[in-house]
Amino acid sequence: MKKLIPILLLFNAFLVSCKQEANPLKIDSKSETSIEPRVQPLEVEPIDSTQFPKLLKYEGFVKNAVRWKDKWGDNIVITTETGNYRSEKFQHEFDESGDAELFGYHFLVKNGQPVQTWKVYDYIQDCPVDIVASFVKNSFEITDLDTNGIAEIWLMYKTICHGDVSPCDMKIIMYEGKQKFAMRGESKVQIGIGDNGEKLFEGGNYKFDAAFEKGPKAFKDFALNLWNKNII
């Protein structure tokens, strides 16, 4: 009996070691087939100028500023406007004319330093009447409609120099990474009442650029919905 005990102990140890070697293989095989890559939802945080990295440069007054992380990196987007003022960068024909500019900036923060990847810029110059050069209120959006882990940044704005009631030039500029998408046209304004009491409008036309036409349908659908919400 004493001779059998060492043999039994060795046999049990062999069984335990076999089980310990088999189990990890089974777990690994299961994990490879059951775990699928998932795109995490974007966590976009509003920030202000006190939270901007050092050396981040921009012009105008901040209208929107946000930060988030995605597959492209650590992102910051800022939109700014100058309002109506007289700028030395433009030539002026009229003594009492004004200028207005707007900017949209995207930065990737690398090792604590901001690196500008793109800029949107538009303006009205030397306008002796009413100036509009501003982002459309509540139209700024950060999305991931194609769920590829890289955000889409949506900017919508209007520009015009006019002294009457007329449509503004209107644009939607969207970026995904460094790819630019544009939708351009006019706002719609009421110009009167018809003989039957119906409202008469002018403007409202638009055109997608080639990037939108070739891009995902979800992009065009989102752009068109944003346009229709703010067309009047």
PDB file of C-alpha atoms in Angstrom:
ATOM      1  CA  MET A   1       0.000   0.000   0.000  1.00  0.00           C
ATOM      2  CA  LYS A   2       2.838   2.385   0.858  1.00  0.00           C
ATOM      3  CA  LYS A   3       4.294   1.731  -2.625  1.00  0.00           C
ATOM      4  CA  LEU A   4       0.944   2.663  -4.302  1.00  0.00           C
ATOM      5  CA  ILE A   5       0.667   6.097  -2.620  1.00  0.00           C
ATOM      6  CA  PRO A   6       3.578   7.770  -4.519  1.00  0.00           C
ATOM      7  CA  ILE A   7       2.269   6.323  -7.794  1.00  0.00           C
ATOM      8  CA  LEU A   8      -1.240   7.706  -7.158  1.00  0.00           C
ATOM      9  CA  LEU A   9       0.158  11.113  -6.235  1.00  0.00           C
ATOM     10  CA  LEU A  10       2.189  11.277  -9.440  1.00  0.00           C
ATOM     11  CA  PHE A  11      -0.863  10.240 -11.500  1.00  0.00           C
ATOM     12  CA  ASN A  12      -3.043  12.956  -9.910  1.00  0.00           C
ATOM     13  CA  ALA A  13      -0.357  15.590 -10.508  1.00  0.00           C
ATOM     14  CA  PHE A  14      -0.202  14.550 -14.191  1.00  0.00           C
ATOM     15  CA  LEU A  15      -4.001  14.947 -14.556  1.00  0.00           C
ATOM     16  CA  VAL A  16      -3.951  18.400 -12.931  1.00  0.00           C
ATOM     17  CA  SER A  17      -1.146  19.618 -15.192  1.00  0.00           C
ATOM     18  CA  CYS A  18      -3.005  18.375 -18.278  1.00  0.00           C
ATOM     19  CA  LYS A  19      -6.143  20.270 -17.233  1.00  0.00           C
ATOM     20  CA  GLN A  20      -4.145  23.439 -16.575  1.00  0.00           C
ATOM     21  CA  GLU A  21      -2.594  23.262 -20.033  1.00  0.00           C
ATOM     22  CA  ALA A  22      -5.896  22.491 -21.778  1.00  0.00           C
ATOM     23  CA  ASN A  23      -8.009  25.230 -20.227  1.00  0.00           C
ATOM     24  CA  PRO A  24      -6.056  28.244 -21.549  1.00  0.00           C
ATOM     25  CA  LEU A  25      -6.246  26.849 -25.072  1.00  0.00           C
ATOM     26  CA  LYS A  26      -9.985  26.511 -24.775  1.00  0.00           C
ATOM     27  CA  ILE A  27     -10.381  30.065 -23.438  1.00  0.00           C
ATOM     28  CA  ASP A  28      -8.201  31.582 -26.152  1.00  0.00           C
ATOM     29  CA  SER A  29     -10.083  29.761 -28.886  1.00  0.00           C
ATOM     30  CA  LYS A  30     -13.404  30.938 -27.498  1.00  0.00           C
ATOM     31  CA  SER A  31     -12.283  34.593 -27.157  1.00  0.00           C
ATOM     32  CA  GLU A  32     -11.041  34.778 -30.736  1.00  0.00           C
ATOM     33  CA  THR A  33     -14.410  33.760 -32.133  1.00  0.00           C
ATOM     34  CA  SER A  34     -16.747  35.561 -29.727  1.00  0.00           C
ATOM     35  CA  ILE A  35     -15.159  39.017 -29.261  1.00  0.00           C
ATOM     36  CA  GLU A  36     -15.936  41.508 -32.051  1.00  0.00           C
ATOM     37  CA  PRO A  37     -14.329  44.958 -32.435  1.00  0.00           C
ATOM     38  CA  ARG A  38     -16.673  47.761 -31.396  1.00  0.00           C
ATOM     39  CA  VAL A  39     -16.607  51.485 -32.073  1.00  0.00           C
ATOM     40  CA  GLN A  40     -16.864  53.379 -28.800  1.00  0.00           C
ATOM     41  CA  PRO A  41     -19.290  56.334 -28.729  1.00  0.00           C
ATOM     42  CA  LEU A  42     -17.660  59.748 -28.928  1.00  0.00           C
ATOM     43  CA  GLU A  43     -17.399  61.605 -25.631  1.00  0.00           C
ATOM     44  CA  VAL A  44     -17.342  65.255 -26.696  1.00  0.00           C
ATOM     45  CA  GLU A  45     -16.596  67.778 -23.943  1.00  0.00           C
ATOM     46  CA  PRO A  46     -17.231  71.540 -24.209  1.00  0.00           C
ATOM     47  CA  ILE A  47     -14.143  73.558 -23.260  1.00  0.00           C
ATOM     48  CA  ASP A  48     -13.267  77.249 -22.969  1.00  0.00           C
ATOM     49  CA  SER A  49     -10.171  79.309 -23.684  1.00  0.00           C
ATOM     50  CA  THR A  50      -8.719  78.617 -20.219  1.00  0.00           C
ATOM     51  CA  GLN A  51      -8.505  74.933 -21.186  1.00  0.00           C
ATOM     52  CA  PHE A  52      -6.771  75.457 -24.540  1.00  0.00           C
ATOM     53  CA  PRO A  53      -3.243  74.044 -24.836  1.00  0.00           C
ATOM     54  CA  LYS A  54      -0.429  76.564 -24.866  1.00  0.00           C
ATOM     55  CA  LEU A  55       0.580  77.793 -28.338  1.00  0.00           C
ATOM     56  CA  LEU A  56      -2.932  77.231 -29.712  1.00  0.00           C
ATOM     57  CA  LYS A  57      -3.614  80.224 -31.961  1.00  0.00           C
ATOM     58  CA  TYR A  58      -6.873  81.495 -33.402  1.00  0.00           C
ATOM     59  CA  GLU A  59      -8.548  84.694 -34.574  1.00  0.00           C
ATOM     60  CA  GLY A  60     -11.904  86.141 -33.565  1.00  0.00           C
ATOM     61  CA  PHE A  61     -14.218  85.490 -30.641  1.00  0.00           C
ATOM     62  CA  VAL A  62     -14.902  81.879 -29.673  1.00  0.00           C
ATOM     63  CA  LYS A  63     -18.407  80.619 -30.471  1.00  0.00           C
ATOM     64  CA  ASN A  64     -17.884  76.874 -29.967  1.00  0.00           C
ATOM     65  CA  ALA A  65     -14.986  74.871 -28.533  1.00  0.00           C
ATOM     66  CA  VAL A  66     -14.986  71.116 -27.907  1.00  0.00           C
ATOM     67  CA  ARG A  67     -12.515  68.299 -27.290  1.00  0.00           C
ATOM     68  CA  TRP A  68     -12.734  64.535 -27.735  1.00  0.00           C
ATOM     69  CA  LYS A  69     -10.642  61.464 -28.531  1.00  0.00           C
ATOM     70  CA  ASP A  70     -11.206  59.093 -31.434  1.00  0.00           C
ATOM     71  CA  LYS A  71      -9.134  56.856 -33.716  1.00  0.00           C
ATOM     72  CA  TRP A  72      -7.530  59.930 -35.274  1.00  0.00           C
ATOM     73  CA  GLY A  73      -6.257  61.202 -31.920  1.00  0.00           C
ATOM     74  CA  ASP A  74      -6.911  63.895 -29.306  1.00  0.00           C
ATOM     75  CA  ASN A  75      -9.090  66.458 -31.117  1.00  0.00           C
ATOM     76  CA  ILE A  76      -9.988  70.101 -30.502  1.00  0.00           C
ATOM     77  CA  VAL A  77     -12.369  72.089 -32.713  1.00  0.00           C
ATOM     78  CA  ILE A  78     -12.937  75.828 -32.316  1.00  0.00           C
ATOM     79  CA  THR A  79     -15.278  78.114 -34.256  1.00  0.00           C
ATOM     80  CA  THR A  80     -14.855  81.890 -34.048  1.00  0.00           C
ATOM     81  CA  GLU A  81     -16.310  85.100 -35.460  1.00  0.00           C
ATOM     82  CA  THR A  82     -14.940  88.641 -35.605  1.00  0.00           C
ATOM     83  CA  GLY A  83     -18.274  90.410 -35.868  1.00  0.00           C
ATOM     84  CA  ASN A  84     -18.576  93.637 -37.857  1.00  0.00           C
ATOM     85  CA  TYR A  85     -15.349  95.643 -37.757  1.00  0.00           C
ATOM     86  CA  ARG A  86     -12.926  97.400 -40.093  1.00  0.00           C
ATOM     87  CA  SER A  87      -9.900  95.293 -40.886  1.00  0.00           C
ATOM     88  CA  GLU A  88      -6.549  96.545 -42.149  1.00  0.00           C
ATOM     89  CA  LYS A  89      -6.092  93.328 -44.124  1.00  0.00           C
ATOM     90  CA  PHE A  90      -8.766  94.426 -46.642  1.00  0.00           C
ATOM     91  CA  GLN A  91      -8.842  97.339 -49.073  1.00  0.00           C
ATOM     92  CA  HIS A  92     -11.850  99.651 -48.706  1.00  0.00           C
ATOM     93  CA  GLU A  93     -13.675 101.676 -51.298  1.00  0.00           C
ATOM     94  CA  PHE A  94     -16.283 103.075 -48.904  1.00  0.00           C
ATOM     95  CA  ASP A  95     -15.450 105.302 -45.938  1.00  0.00           C
ATOM     96  CA  GLU A  96     -18.076 103.809 -43.653  1.00  0.00           C
ATOM     97  CA  SER A  97     -17.864 100.181 -44.780  1.00  0.00           C
ATOM     98  CA  GLY A  98     -17.149  97.224 -42.532  1.00  0.00           C
ATOM     99  CA  ASP A  99     -15.738  93.708 -42.663  1.00  0.00           C
ATOM    100  CA  ALA A 100     -16.610  90.441 -40.949  1.00  0.00           C
ATOM    101  CA  GLU A 101     -14.782  87.105 -40.803  1.00  0.00           C
ATOM    102  CA  LEU A 102     -15.423  83.634 -39.449  1.00  0.00           C
ATOM    103  CA  PHE A 103     -13.070  80.731 -38.764  1.00  0.00           C
ATOM    104  CA  GLY A 104     -13.247  77.047 -37.966  1.00  0.00           C
ATOM    105  CA  TYR A 105     -10.131  75.277 -36.675  1.00  0.00           C
ATOM    106  CA  HIS A 106      -9.256  71.647 -36.054  1.00  0.00           C
ATOM    107  CA  PHE A 107      -6.236  70.661 -33.967  1.00  0.00           C
ATOM    108  CA  LEU A 108      -4.712  67.329 -32.968  1.00  0.00           C
ATOM    109  CA  VAL A 109      -2.981  67.515 -29.605  1.00  0.00           C
ATOM    110  CA  LYS A 110       0.319  65.623 -29.704  1.00  0.00           C
ATOM    111  CA  ASN A 111       2.598  65.520 -26.657  1.00  0.00           C
ATOM    112  CA  GLY A 112       0.620  68.426 -25.231  1.00  0.00           C
ATOM    113  CA  GLN A 113       1.124  70.593 -28.325  1.00  0.00           C
ATOM    114  CA  PRO A 114      -1.696  71.554 -30.756  1.00  0.00           C
ATOM    115  CA  VAL A 115      -1.113  70.754 -34.434  1.00  0.00           C
ATOM    116  CA  GLN A 116      -3.554  72.444 -36.832  1.00  0.00           C
ATOM    117  CA  THR A 117      -4.865  69.999 -39.442  1.00  0.00           C
ATOM    118  CA  TRP A 118      -7.409  72.190 -41.251  1.00  0.00           C
ATOM    119  CA  LYS A 119      -9.058  75.621 -41.177  1.00  0.00           C
ATOM    120  CA  VAL A 120     -12.357  76.929 -42.554  1.00  0.00           C
ATOM    121  CA  TYR A 121     -12.323  80.630 -43.412  1.00  0.00           C
ATOM    122  CA  ASP A 122     -14.897  82.945 -44.989  1.00  0.00           C
ATOM    123  CA  TYR A 123     -15.572  86.681 -44.900  1.00  0.00           C
ATOM    124  CA  ILE A 124     -17.428  89.752 -46.132  1.00  0.00           C
ATOM    125  CA  GLN A 125     -15.289  92.798 -46.874  1.00  0.00           C
ATOM    126  CA  ASP A 126     -15.896  96.490 -47.528  1.00  0.00           C
ATOM    127  CA  CYS A 127     -19.661  96.308 -46.966  1.00  0.00           C
ATOM    128  CA  PRO A 128     -21.418  99.704 -46.601  1.00  0.00           C
ATOM    129  CA  VAL A 129     -24.766  98.169 -45.549  1.00  0.00           C
ATOM    130  CA  ASP A 130     -25.770  95.179 -43.391  1.00  0.00           C
ATOM    131  CA  ILE A 131     -23.166  92.426 -42.924  1.00  0.00           C
ATOM    132  CA  VAL A 132     -23.841  88.775 -42.130  1.00  0.00           C
ATOM    133  CA  ALA A 133     -20.853  86.463 -41.578  1.00  0.00           C
ATOM    134  CA  SER A 134     -21.793  84.105 -38.780  1.00  0.00           C
ATOM    135  CA  PHE A 135     -22.320  80.484 -37.862  1.00  0.00           C
ATOM    136  CA  VAL A 136     -25.927  79.328 -37.721  1.00  0.00           C
ATOM    137  CA  LYS A 137     -27.065  79.015 -34.120  1.00  0.00           C
ATOM    138  CA  ASN A 138     -27.308  75.446 -32.742  1.00  0.00           C
ATOM    139  CA  SER A 139     -26.019  73.911 -35.990  1.00  0.00           C
ATOM    140  CA  PHE A 140     -22.538  72.900 -34.770  1.00  0.00           C
ATOM    141  CA  GLU A 141     -22.385  69.091 -34.549  1.00  0.00           C
ATOM    142  CA  ILE A 142     -19.859  66.305 -33.886  1.00  0.00           C
ATOM    143  CA  THR A 143     -21.033  62.890 -35.132  1.00  0.00           C
ATOM    144  CA  ASP A 144     -19.811  59.444 -36.151  1.00  0.00           C
ATOM    145  CA  LEU A 145     -22.544  58.497 -38.613  1.00  0.00           C
ATOM    146  CA  ASP A 146     -20.540  55.787 -40.380  1.00  0.00           C
ATOM    147  CA  THR A 147     -19.354  54.331 -37.030  1.00  0.00           C
ATOM    148  CA  ASN A 148     -15.739  54.098 -38.153  1.00  0.00           C
ATOM    149  CA  GLY A 149     -14.374  55.673 -34.971  1.00  0.00           C
ATOM    150  CA  ILE A 150     -13.405  58.976 -36.666  1.00  0.00           C
ATOM    151  CA  ALA A 151     -15.644  61.964 -35.971  1.00  0.00           C
ATOM    152  CA  GLU A 152     -17.431  64.104 -38.516  1.00  0.00           C
ATOM    153  CA  ILE A 153     -17.337  67.843 -37.732  1.00  0.00           C
ATOM    154  CA  TRP A 154     -20.287  69.897 -39.043  1.00  0.00           C
ATOM    155  CA  LEU A 155     -20.069  73.679 -39.531  1.00  0.00           C
ATOM    156  CA  MET A 156     -22.933  75.727 -40.990  1.00  0.00           C
ATOM    157  CA  TYR A 157     -22.802  79.458 -41.665  1.00  0.00           C
ATOM    158  CA  LYS A 158     -24.266  82.375 -43.635  1.00  0.00           C
ATOM    159  CA  THR A 159     -22.602  85.301 -45.380  1.00  0.00           C
ATOM    160  CA  ILE A 160     -24.009  88.340 -47.195  1.00  0.00           C
ATOM    161  CA  CYS A 161     -23.705  92.089 -47.670  1.00  0.00           C
ATOM    162  CA  HIS A 162     -27.166  93.521 -48.324  1.00  0.00           C
ATOM    163  CA  GLY A 163     -29.428  96.449 -47.669  1.00  0.00           C
ATOM    164  CA  ASP A 164     -32.712  94.638 -48.301  1.00  0.00           C
ATOM    165  CA  VAL A 165     -34.489  91.370 -47.521  1.00  0.00           C
ATOM    166  CA  SER A 166     -32.721  88.826 -49.696  1.00  0.00           C
ATOM    167  CA  PRO A 167     -31.330  85.294 -49.304  1.00  0.00           C
ATOM    168  CA  CYS A 168     -27.934  84.802 -47.678  1.00  0.00           C
ATOM    169  CA  ASP A 169     -25.242  82.587 -49.092  1.00  0.00           C
ATOM    170  CA  MET A 170     -25.333  79.490 -46.914  1.00  0.00           C
ATOM    171  CA  LYS A 171     -22.825  76.648 -46.555  1.00  0.00           C
ATOM    172  CA  ILE A 172     -22.414  73.409 -44.679  1.00  0.00           C
ATOM    173  CA  ILE A 173     -18.787  72.346 -44.380  1.00  0.00           C
ATOM    174  CA  MET A 174     -18.101  68.918 -42.910  1.00  0.00           C
ATOM    175  CA  TYR A 175     -14.777  67.247 -42.231  1.00  0.00           C
ATOM    176  CA  GLU A 176     -14.042  63.605 -41.503  1.00  0.00           C
ATOM    177  CA  GLY A 177     -10.333  63.456 -40.806  1.00  0.00           C
ATOM    178  CA  LYS A 178      -8.800  65.591 -43.556  1.00  0.00           C
ATOM    179  CA  GLN A 179     -11.593  64.841 -46.048  1.00  0.00           C
ATOM    180  CA  LYS A 180     -13.729  67.908 -46.741  1.00  0.00           C
ATOM    181  CA  PHE A 181     -17.420  67.775 -47.707  1.00  0.00           C
ATOM    182  CA  ALA A 182     -19.386  70.871 -48.788  1.00  0.00           C
ATOM    183  CA  MET A 183     -23.026  71.780 -49.384  1.00  0.00           C
ATOM    184  CA  ARG A 184     -23.571  75.256 -50.815  1.00  0.00           C
ATOM    185  CA  GLY A 185     -26.626  77.344 -51.647  1.00  0.00           C
ATOM    186  CA  GLU A 186     -28.916  80.055 -50.299  1.00  0.00           C
ATOM    187  CA  SER A 187     -31.198  80.575 -47.353  1.00  0.00           C
ATOM    188  CA  LYS A 188     -34.909  81.060 -48.028  1.00  0.00           C
ATOM    189  CA  VAL A 189     -36.683  84.346 -47.255  1.00  0.00           C
ATOM    190  CA  GLN A 190     -40.313  85.380 -47.507  1.00  0.00           C
ATOM    191  CA  ILE A 191     -40.749  88.132 -50.098  1.00  0.00           C
ATOM    192  CA  GLY A 192     -44.513  88.599 -49.987  1.00  0.00           C
ATOM    193  CA  ILE A 193     -48.009  87.116 -50.030  1.00  0.00           C
ATOM    194  CA  GLY A 194     -49.589  85.685 -53.172  1.00  0.00           C
ATOM    195  CA  ASP A 195     -53.077  86.416 -54.527  1.00  0.00           C
ATOM    196  CA  ASN A 196     -54.394  83.294 -52.815  1.00  0.00           C
ATOM    197  CA  GLY A 197     -52.853  84.233 -49.477  1.00  0.00           C
ATOM    198  CA  GLU A 198     -49.932  81.833 -49.790  1.00  0.00           C
ATOM    199  CA  LYS A 199     -46.483  82.931 -48.653  1.00  0.00           C
ATOM    200  CA  LEU A 200     -44.011  83.681 -51.417  1.00  0.00           C
ATOM    201  CA  PHE A 201     -40.358  82.751 -50.889  1.00  0.00           C
ATOM    202  CA  GLU A 202     -37.075  83.356 -52.629  1.00  0.00           C
ATOM    203  CA  GLY A 203     -33.919  81.221 -52.425  1.00  0.00           C
ATOM    204  CA  GLY A 204     -33.481  77.828 -50.792  1.00  0.00           C
ATOM    205  CA  ASN A 205     -31.520  76.136 -53.554  1.00  0.00           C
ATOM    206  CA  TYR A 206     -28.464  74.022 -52.732  1.00  0.00           C
ATOM    207  CA  LYS A 207     -25.841  71.791 -54.294  1.00  0.00           C
ATOM    208  CA  PHE A 208     -23.721  68.958 -52.889  1.00  0.00           C
ATOM    209  CA  ASP A 209     -20.066  68.751 -53.878  1.00  0.00           C
ATOM    210  CA  ALA A 210     -18.465  65.598 -55.306  1.00  0.00           C
ATOM    211  CA  ALA A 211     -17.349  64.362 -51.882  1.00  0.00           C
ATOM    212  CA  PHE A 212     -20.932  64.326 -50.585  1.00  0.00           C
ATOM    213  CA  GLU A 213     -22.196  62.722 -53.796  1.00  0.00           C
ATOM    214  CA  LYS A 214     -19.663  59.906 -53.526  1.00  0.00           C
ATOM    215  CA  GLY A 215     -19.771  59.576 -49.733  1.00  0.00           C
ATOM    216  CA  PRO A 216     -22.055  57.561 -47.451  1.00  0.00           C
ATOM    217  CA  LYS A 217     -25.781  58.200 -47.794  1.00  0.00           C
ATOM    218  CA  ALA A 218     -25.922  58.935 -44.052  1.00  0.00           C
ATOM    219  CA  PHE A 219     -23.755  62.015 -44.641  1.00  0.00           C
ATOM    220  CA  LYS A 220     -26.063  63.459 -47.307  1.00  0.00           C
ATOM    221  CA  ASP A 221     -29.165  62.685 -45.249  1.00  0.00           C
ATOM    222  CA  PHE A 222     -27.736  64.424 -42.182  1.00  0.00           C
ATOM    223  CA  ALA A 223     -26.628  67.448 -44.239  1.00  0.00           C
ATOM    224  CA  LEU A 224     -30.024  67.796 -45.905  1.00  0.00           C
ATOM    225  CA  ASN A 225     -31.830  67.580 -42.573  1.00  0.00           C
ATOM    226  CA  LEU A 226     -29.529  70.242 -41.100  1.00  0.00           C
ATOM    227  CA  TRP A 227     -30.107  72.432 -44.147  1.00  0.00           C
ATOM    228  CA  ASN A 228     -33.908  72.160 -44.013  1.00  0.00           C
ATOM    229  CA  LYS A 229     -33.959  72.910 -40.268  1.00  0.00           C
ATOM    230  CA  ASN A 230     -32.144  76.198 -40.822  1.00  0.00           C
ATOM    231  CA  ILE A 231     -33.147  77.254 -44.329  1.00  0.00           C
ATOM    232  CA  ILE A 232     -35.548  80.018 -43.212  1.00  0.00           C
TER     233      ILE A 232
END
